[in-house]
mmCIF file of C-alpha atoms in Angstrom:
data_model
loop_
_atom_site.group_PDB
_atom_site.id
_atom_site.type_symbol
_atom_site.label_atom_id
_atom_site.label_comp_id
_atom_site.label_asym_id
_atom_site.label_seq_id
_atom_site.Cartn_x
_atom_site.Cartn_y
_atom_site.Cartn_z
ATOM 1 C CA UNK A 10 9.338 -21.223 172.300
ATOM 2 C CA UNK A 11 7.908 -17.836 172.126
ATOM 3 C CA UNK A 12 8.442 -16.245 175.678
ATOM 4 C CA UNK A 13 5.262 -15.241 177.411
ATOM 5 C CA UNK A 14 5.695 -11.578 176.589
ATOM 6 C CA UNK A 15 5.226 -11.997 173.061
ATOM 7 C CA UNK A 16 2.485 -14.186 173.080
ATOM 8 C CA UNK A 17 0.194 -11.454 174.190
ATOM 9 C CA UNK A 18 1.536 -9.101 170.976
ATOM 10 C CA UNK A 19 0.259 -11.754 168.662
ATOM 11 C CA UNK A 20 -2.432 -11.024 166.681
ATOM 12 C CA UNK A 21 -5.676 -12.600 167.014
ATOM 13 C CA UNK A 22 -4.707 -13.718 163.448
ATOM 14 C CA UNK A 23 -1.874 -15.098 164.602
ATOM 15 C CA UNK A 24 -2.848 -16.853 167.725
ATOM 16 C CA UNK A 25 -5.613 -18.310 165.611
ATOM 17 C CA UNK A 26 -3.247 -20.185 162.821
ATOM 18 C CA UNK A 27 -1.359 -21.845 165.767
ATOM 19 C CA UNK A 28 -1.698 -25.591 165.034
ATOM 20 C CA UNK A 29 -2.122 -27.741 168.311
ATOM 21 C CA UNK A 30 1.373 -30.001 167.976
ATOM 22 C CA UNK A 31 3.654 -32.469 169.505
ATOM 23 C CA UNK A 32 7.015 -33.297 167.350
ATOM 24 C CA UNK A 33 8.458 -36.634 168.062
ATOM 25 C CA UNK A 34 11.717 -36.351 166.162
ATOM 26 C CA UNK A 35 11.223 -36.126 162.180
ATOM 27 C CA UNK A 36 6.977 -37.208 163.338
ATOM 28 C CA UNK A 37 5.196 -34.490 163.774
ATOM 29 C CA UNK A 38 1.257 -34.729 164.953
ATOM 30 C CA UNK A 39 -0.879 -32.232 164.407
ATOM 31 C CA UNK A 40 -4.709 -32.321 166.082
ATOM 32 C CA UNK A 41 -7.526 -30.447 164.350
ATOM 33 C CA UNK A 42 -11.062 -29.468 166.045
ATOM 34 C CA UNK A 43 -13.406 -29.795 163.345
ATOM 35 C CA UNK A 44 -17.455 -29.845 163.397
ATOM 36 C CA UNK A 45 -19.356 -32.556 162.241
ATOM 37 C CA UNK A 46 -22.640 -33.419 161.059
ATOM 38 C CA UNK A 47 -24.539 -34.312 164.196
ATOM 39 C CA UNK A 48 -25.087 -33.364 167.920
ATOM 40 C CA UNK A 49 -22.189 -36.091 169.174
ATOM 41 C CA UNK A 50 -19.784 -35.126 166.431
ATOM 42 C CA UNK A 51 -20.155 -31.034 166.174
ATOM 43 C CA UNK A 52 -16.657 -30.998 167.596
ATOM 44 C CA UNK A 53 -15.110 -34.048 165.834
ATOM 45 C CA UNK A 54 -11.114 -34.900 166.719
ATOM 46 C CA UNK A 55 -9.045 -35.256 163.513
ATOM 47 C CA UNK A 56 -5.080 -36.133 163.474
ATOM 48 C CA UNK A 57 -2.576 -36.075 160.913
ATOM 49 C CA UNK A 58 0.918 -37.339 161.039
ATOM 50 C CA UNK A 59 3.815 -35.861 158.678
ATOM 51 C CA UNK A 60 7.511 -37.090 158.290
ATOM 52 C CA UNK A 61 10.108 -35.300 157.346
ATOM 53 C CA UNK A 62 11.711 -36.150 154.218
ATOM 54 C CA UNK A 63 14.711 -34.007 153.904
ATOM 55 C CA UNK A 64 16.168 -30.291 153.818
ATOM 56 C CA UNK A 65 14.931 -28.174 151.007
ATOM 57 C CA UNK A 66 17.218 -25.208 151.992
ATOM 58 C CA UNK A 67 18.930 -23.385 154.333
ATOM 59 C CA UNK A 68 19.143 -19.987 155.196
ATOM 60 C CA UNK A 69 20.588 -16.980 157.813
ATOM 61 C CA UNK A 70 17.430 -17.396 159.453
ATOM 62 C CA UNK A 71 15.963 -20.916 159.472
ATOM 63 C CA UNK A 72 16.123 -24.032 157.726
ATOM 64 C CA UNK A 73 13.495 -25.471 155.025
ATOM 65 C CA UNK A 74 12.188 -29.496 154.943
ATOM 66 C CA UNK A 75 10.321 -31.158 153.288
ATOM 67 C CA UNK A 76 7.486 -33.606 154.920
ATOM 68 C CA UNK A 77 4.896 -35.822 153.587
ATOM 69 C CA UNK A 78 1.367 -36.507 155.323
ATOM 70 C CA UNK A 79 0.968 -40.427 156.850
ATOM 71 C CA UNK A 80 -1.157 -42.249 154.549
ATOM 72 C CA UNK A 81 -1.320 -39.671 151.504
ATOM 73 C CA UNK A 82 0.723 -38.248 148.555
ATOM 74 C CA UNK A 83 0.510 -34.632 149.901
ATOM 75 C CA UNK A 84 3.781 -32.780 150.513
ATOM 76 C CA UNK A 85 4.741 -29.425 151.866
ATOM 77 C CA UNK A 86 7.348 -27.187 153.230
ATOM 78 C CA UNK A 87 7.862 -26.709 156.773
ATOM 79 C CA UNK A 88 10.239 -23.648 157.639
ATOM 80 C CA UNK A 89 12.204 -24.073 161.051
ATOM 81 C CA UNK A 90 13.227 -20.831 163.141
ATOM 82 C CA UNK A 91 15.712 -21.377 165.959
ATOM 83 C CA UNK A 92 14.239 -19.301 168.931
ATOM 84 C CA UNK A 93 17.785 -19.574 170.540
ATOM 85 C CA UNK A 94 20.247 -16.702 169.602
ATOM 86 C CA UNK A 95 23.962 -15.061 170.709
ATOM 87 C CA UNK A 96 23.606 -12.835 173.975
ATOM 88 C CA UNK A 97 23.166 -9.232 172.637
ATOM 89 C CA UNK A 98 20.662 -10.412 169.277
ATOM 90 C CA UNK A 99 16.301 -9.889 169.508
ATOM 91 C CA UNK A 100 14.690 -11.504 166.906
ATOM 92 C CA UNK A 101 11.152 -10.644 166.034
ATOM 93 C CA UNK A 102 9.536 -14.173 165.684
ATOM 94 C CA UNK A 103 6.077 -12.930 165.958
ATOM 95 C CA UNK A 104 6.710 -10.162 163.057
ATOM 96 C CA UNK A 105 7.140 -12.952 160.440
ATOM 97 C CA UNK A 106 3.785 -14.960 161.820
ATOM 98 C CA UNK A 107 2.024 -11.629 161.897
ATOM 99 C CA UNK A 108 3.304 -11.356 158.015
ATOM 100 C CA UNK A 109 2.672 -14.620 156.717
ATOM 101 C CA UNK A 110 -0.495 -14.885 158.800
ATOM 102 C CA UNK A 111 -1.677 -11.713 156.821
ATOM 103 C CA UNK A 112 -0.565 -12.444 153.081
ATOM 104 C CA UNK A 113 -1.788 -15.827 153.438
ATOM 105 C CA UNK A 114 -5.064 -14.490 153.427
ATOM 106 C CA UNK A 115 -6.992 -15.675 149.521
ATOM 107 C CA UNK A 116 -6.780 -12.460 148.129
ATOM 108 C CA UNK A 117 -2.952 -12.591 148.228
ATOM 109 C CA UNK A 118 -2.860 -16.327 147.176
ATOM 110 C CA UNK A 119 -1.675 -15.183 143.596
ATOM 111 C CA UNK A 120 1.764 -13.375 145.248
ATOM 112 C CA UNK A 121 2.862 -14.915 148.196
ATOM 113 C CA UNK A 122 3.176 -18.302 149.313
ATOM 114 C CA UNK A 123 0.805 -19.521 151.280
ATOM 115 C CA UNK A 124 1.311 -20.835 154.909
ATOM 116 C CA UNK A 125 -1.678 -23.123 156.788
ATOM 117 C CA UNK A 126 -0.555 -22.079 160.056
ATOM 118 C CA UNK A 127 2.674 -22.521 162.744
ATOM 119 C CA UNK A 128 3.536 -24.740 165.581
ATOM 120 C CA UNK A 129 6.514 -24.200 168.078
ATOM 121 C CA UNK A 130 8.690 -26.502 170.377
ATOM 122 C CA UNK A 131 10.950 -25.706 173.174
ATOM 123 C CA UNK A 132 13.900 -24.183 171.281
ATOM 124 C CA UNK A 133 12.009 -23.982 167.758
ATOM 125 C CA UNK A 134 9.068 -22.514 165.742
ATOM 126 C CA UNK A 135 8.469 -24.237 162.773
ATOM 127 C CA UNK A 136 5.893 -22.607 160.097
ATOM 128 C CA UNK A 137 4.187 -24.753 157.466
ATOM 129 C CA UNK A 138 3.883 -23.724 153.856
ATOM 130 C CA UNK A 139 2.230 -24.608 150.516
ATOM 131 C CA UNK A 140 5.645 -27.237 148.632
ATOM 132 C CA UNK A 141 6.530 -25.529 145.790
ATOM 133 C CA UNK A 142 7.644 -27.945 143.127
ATOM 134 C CA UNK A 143 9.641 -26.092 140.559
ATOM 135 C CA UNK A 144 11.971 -24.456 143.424
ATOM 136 C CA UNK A 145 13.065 -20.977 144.013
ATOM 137 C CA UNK A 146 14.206 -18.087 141.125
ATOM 138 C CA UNK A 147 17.915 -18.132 141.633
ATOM 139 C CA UNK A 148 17.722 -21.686 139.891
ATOM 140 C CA UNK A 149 16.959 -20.340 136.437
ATOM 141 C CA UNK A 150 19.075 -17.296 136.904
ATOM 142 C CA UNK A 151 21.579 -19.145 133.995
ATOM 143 C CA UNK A 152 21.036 -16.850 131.095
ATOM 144 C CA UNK A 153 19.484 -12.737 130.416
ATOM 145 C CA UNK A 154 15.596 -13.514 130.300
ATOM 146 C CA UNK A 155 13.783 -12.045 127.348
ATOM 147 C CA UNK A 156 12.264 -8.319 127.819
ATOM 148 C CA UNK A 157 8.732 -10.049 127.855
ATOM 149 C CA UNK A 158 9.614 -12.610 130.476
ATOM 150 C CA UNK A 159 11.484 -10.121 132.882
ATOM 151 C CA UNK A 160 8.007 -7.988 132.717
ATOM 152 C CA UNK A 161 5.553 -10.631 133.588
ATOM 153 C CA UNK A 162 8.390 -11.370 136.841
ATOM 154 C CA UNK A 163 8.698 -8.082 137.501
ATOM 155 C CA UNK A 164 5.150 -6.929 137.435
ATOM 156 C CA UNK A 165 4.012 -9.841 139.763
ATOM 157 C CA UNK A 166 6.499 -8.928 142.794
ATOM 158 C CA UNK A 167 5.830 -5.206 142.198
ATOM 159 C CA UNK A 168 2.194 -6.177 143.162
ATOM 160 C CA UNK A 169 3.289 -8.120 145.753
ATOM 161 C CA UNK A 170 5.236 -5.313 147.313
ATOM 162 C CA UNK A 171 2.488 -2.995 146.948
ATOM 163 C CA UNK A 172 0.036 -5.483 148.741
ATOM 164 C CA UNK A 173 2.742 -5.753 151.488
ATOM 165 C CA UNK A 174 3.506 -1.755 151.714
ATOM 166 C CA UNK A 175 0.076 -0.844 151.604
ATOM 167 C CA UNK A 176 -0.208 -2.898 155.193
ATOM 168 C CA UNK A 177 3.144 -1.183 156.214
ATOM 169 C CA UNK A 178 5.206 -4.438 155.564
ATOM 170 C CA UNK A 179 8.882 -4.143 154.464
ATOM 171 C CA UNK A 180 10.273 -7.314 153.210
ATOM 172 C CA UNK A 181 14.056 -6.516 153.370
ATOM 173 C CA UNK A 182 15.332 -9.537 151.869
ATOM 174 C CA UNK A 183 14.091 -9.698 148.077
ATOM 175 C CA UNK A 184 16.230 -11.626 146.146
ATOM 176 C CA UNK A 185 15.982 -14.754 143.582
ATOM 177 C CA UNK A 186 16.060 -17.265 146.312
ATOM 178 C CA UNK A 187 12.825 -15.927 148.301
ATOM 179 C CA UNK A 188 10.881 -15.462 144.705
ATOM 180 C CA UNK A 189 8.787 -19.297 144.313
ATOM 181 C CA UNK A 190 8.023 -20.388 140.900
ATOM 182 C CA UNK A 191 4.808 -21.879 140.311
ATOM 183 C CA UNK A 192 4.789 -21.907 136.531
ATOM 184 C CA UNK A 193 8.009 -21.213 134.715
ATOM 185 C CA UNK A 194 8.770 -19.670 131.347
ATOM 186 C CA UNK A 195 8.187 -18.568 128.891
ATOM 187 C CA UNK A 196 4.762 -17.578 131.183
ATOM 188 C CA UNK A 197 5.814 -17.544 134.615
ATOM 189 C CA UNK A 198 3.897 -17.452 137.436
ATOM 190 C CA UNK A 199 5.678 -16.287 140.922
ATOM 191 C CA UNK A 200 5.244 -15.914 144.724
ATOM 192 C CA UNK A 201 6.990 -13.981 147.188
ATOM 193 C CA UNK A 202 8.327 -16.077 150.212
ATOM 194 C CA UNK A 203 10.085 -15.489 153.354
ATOM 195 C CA UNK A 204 9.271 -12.767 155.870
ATOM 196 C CA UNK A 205 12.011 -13.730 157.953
ATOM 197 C CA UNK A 206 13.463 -10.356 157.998
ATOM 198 C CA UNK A 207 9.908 -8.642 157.197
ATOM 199 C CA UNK A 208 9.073 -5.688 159.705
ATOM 200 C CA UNK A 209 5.420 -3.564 160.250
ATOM 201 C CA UNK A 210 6.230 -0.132 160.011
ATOM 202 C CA UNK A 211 4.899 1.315 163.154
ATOM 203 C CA UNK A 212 2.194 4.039 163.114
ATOM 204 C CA UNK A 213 4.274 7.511 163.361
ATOM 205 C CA UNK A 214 7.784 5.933 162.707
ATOM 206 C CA UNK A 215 9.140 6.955 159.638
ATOM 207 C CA UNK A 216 12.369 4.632 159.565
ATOM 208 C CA UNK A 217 13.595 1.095 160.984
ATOM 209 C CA UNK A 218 16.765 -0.199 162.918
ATOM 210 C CA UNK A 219 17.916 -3.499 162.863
ATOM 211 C CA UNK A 220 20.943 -5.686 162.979
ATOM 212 C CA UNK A 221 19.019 -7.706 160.064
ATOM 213 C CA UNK A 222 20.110 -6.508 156.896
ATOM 214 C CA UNK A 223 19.194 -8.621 154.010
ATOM 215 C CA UNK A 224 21.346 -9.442 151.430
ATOM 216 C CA UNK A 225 24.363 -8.105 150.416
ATOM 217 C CA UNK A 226 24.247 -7.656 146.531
ATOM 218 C CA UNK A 227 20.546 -6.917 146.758
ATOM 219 C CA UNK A 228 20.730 -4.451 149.873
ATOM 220 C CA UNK A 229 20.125 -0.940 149.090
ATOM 221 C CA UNK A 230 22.994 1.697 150.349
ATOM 222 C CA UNK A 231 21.272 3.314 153.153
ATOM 223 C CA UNK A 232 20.908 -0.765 154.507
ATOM 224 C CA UNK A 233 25.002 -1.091 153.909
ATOM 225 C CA UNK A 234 25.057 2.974 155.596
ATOM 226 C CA UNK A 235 25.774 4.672 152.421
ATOM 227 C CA UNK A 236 23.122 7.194 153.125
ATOM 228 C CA UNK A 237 25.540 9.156 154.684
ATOM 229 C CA UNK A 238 22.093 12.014 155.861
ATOM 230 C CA UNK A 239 21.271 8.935 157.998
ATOM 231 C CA UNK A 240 21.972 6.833 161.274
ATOM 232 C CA UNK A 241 22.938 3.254 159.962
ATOM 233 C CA UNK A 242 19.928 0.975 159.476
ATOM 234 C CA UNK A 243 17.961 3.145 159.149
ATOM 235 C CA UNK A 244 15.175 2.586 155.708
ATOM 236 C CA UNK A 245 11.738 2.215 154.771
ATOM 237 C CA UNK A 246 10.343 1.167 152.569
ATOM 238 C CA UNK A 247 12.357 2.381 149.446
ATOM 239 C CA UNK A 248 14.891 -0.336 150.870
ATOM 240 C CA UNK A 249 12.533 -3.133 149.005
ATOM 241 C CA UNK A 250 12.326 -1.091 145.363
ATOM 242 C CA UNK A 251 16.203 -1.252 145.196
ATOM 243 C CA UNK A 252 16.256 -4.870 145.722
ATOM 244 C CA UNK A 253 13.279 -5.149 142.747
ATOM 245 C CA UNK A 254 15.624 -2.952 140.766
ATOM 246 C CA UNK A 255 18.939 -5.180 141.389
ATOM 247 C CA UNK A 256 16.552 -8.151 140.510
ATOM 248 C CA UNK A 257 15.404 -6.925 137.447
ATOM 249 C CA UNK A 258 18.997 -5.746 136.425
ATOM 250 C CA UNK A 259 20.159 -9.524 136.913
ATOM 251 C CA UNK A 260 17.287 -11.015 135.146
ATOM 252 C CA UNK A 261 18.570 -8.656 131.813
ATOM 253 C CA UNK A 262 22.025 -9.463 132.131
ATOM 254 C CA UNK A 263 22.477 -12.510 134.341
ATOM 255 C CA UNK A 264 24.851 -10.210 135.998
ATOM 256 C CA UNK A 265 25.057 -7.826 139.535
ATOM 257 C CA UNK A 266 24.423 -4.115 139.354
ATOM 258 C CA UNK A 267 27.324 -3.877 141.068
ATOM 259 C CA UNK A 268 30.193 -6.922 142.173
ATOM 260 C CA UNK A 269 31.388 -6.057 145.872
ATOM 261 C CA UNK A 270 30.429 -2.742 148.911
ATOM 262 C CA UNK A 271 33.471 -0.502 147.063
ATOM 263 C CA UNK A 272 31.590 -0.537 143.602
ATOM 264 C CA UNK A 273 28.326 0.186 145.725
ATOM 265 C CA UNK A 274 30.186 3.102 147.543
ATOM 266 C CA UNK A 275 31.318 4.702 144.529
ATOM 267 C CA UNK A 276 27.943 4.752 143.070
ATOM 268 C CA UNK A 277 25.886 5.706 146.174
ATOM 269 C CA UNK A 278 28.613 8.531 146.564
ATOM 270 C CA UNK A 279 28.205 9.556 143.148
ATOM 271 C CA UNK A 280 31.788 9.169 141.772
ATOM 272 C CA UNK A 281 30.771 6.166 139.615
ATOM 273 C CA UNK A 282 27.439 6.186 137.284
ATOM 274 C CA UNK A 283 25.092 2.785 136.770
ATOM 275 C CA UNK A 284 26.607 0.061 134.484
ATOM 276 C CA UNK A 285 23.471 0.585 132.215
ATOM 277 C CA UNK A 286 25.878 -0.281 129.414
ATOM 278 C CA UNK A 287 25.798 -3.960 130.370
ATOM 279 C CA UNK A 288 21.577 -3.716 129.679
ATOM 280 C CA UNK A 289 22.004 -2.108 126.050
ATOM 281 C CA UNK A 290 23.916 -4.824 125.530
ATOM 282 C CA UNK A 291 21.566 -7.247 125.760
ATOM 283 C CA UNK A 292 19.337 -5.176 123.700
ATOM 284 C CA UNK A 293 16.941 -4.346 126.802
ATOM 285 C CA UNK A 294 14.417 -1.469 125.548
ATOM 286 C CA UNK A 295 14.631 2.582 126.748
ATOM 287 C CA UNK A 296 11.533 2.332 129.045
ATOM 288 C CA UNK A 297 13.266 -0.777 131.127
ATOM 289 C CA UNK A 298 16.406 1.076 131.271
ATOM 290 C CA UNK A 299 14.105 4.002 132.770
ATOM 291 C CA UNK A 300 12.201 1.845 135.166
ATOM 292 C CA UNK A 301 15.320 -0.011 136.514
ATOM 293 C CA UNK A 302 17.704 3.561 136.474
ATOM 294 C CA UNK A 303 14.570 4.631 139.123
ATOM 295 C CA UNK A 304 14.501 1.849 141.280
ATOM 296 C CA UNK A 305 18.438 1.808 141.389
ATOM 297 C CA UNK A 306 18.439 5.932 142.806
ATOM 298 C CA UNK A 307 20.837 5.777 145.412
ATOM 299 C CA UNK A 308 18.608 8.042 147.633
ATOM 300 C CA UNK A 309 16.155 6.448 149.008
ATOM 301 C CA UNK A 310 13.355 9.520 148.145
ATOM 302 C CA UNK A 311 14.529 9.481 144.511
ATOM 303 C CA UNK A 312 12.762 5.927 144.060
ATOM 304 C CA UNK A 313 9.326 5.153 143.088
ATOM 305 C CA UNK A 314 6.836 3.397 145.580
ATOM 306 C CA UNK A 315 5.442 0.264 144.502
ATOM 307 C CA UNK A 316 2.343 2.407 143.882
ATOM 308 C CA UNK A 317 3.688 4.233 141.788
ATOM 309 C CA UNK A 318 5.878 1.904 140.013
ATOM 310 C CA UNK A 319 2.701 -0.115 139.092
ATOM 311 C CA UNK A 320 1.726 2.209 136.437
ATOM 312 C CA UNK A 321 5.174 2.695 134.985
ATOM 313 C CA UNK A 322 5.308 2.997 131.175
ATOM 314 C CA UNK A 323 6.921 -0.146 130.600
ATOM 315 C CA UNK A 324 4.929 -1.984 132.177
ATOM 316 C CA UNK A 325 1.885 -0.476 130.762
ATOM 317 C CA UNK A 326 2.320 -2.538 127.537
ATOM 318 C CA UNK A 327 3.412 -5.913 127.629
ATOM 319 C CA UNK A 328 6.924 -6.225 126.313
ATOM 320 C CA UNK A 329 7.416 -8.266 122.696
ATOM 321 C CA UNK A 330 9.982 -11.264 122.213
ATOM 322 C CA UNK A 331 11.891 -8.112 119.500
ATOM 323 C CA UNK A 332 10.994 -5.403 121.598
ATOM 324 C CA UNK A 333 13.941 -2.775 122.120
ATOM 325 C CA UNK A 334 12.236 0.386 122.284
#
């Protein structure tokens, strides 16, 4: 449960998507207030009942099931966050219900996956999201994507980036496995999922410390300390464009930018240069090379914003299935 001195940093928002709840072992019972269409029913009591079916995943920071709605076909995803952690760790719970609470909003249907609201037990909060069918990015990762297929990816988490640093959201944790697929090739349609690691950027503070790190593979340097003009852990925003540029890299080549923390060292230190040779390869055209070779600047300054990035050349014209210029 949340302790009492969070509940009054939630956001209105936030406090607002709580669903009224009691969990009776894989039953869960929600109870909506909803008005009717007379004087005796303009604050009608509705119930639903969802079991859980099984685990969809499992993560660092909470596990995934799947439930189905008593009486109905309807299915979704309910994410489960263990409020209890080792002596010494602070996890901000309310920072991911503040994020999902916000970019579950309509006008950010189209990027992120959508959440209708959270509930919480005695050692648990459990946040319930829209079932996504086809499964998480990291499942098709089994071959280099055509140019034109790594755009229309590519361009629809930049935007979703851009929505979330515009709001002074860092995601920290982009990587194949918390990109959704709605629709899948060769037009794919994509959401951005899991704020677990998320953090608001407060007014005035220019970087963030944290023991939660992301990824390793899609962390940038100055996340692993290899911004050596830095404290460790400390990163903005430009932490989030490095993982889009690892992302993109694997989508060309099915491959890592780089394989373990020495070849990252090397490369943040300067003594080795990018493995672009593994992109030309595969054919991938000049102006991707470009945009990835920005994202992938091991100095955090050195790398576009999402704004910015938006209105990169290659993805100013959509990319061609022979396209390699």
């Amino acid at each position: 449960m949340i302790r009492n001195d969070r509940h009054h940093q939630l956001s209105d928002l936030v406090h607002d998507s709580k669903i009224e709840t009691v969990v009776n072992g894989t039953c869960t019972e929600h109870v909506y207030h909803e008005p009717g269409r007379s004087l005796h029913e303009r604050n009608r009591r509705r119930v639903e009942r969802w079991d859980r079916e099984g685990m969809l995943g499992k993560g660092s920071y909470g596990v995934v099931y799947q439930e189905r709605r008593q009486g109905s076909d309807k299915v979704r995803a309910v994410k489960e966050i263990s409020t209890n952690v080792a002596a010494g760790e602070q996890l901000d719970y309310y920072r991911e219900l503040e994020a999902i609470a916000k970019f579950s909003h309509d006008k950010y249907s189209h990027c992120f996956v959508r959440s209708d609201g959270w509930y919480e037990s005695n050692d648990s909060i459990f946040i319930v999201m829209e079932y996504m069918e086809l499964g998480d990015l990291q499942s098709y990762l089994t071959r280099p994507f055509p140019e034109a297929e790594v755009q229309q990816i590519v361009g629809q988490l930049l935007e979703g980036l851009d929505f979330m640093h515009a709001s002074d959201f860092i995601h920290r944790d982009l990587k194949p496995r918390n990109v959704m697929v709605v629709d899948k090739g060769p037009n794919w349609f994509v959401k951005i999922t899991d704020f677990g690691i998320s953090k608001r950027r407060q007014l005035g503070v220019t970087t963030l410390h944290t023991m939660q790190r992301g990824t390793p593979g899609f962390a940038a340097p100055e996340v692993l300390g290899l911004d050596l003009g830095k404290p460790v852990g400390s990163y903005s925003f430009a932490v989030d464009m490095w993982s889009l540029g690892v992302l993109t890299f694997y989508l060309f080549t099915n491959s890592m930018v780089f394989s373990n923390y020495g070849e990252t060292f090397m490369y943040a230190t300067g003594a080795n240069n990018l493995p672009i040779e593994k992109m030309t390869l595969q054919k991938v055209s000049d102006k991707a090379q470009q945009f990835v070779i920005s994202l992938l600047a091991p100095t955090p300054n050195d790398r576009p914003t999402a704004s910015v990035a938006v209105g990169h050349a290659w993805l100013a014209t959509p990319a061609t299935p022979d396209s390699t210029t």
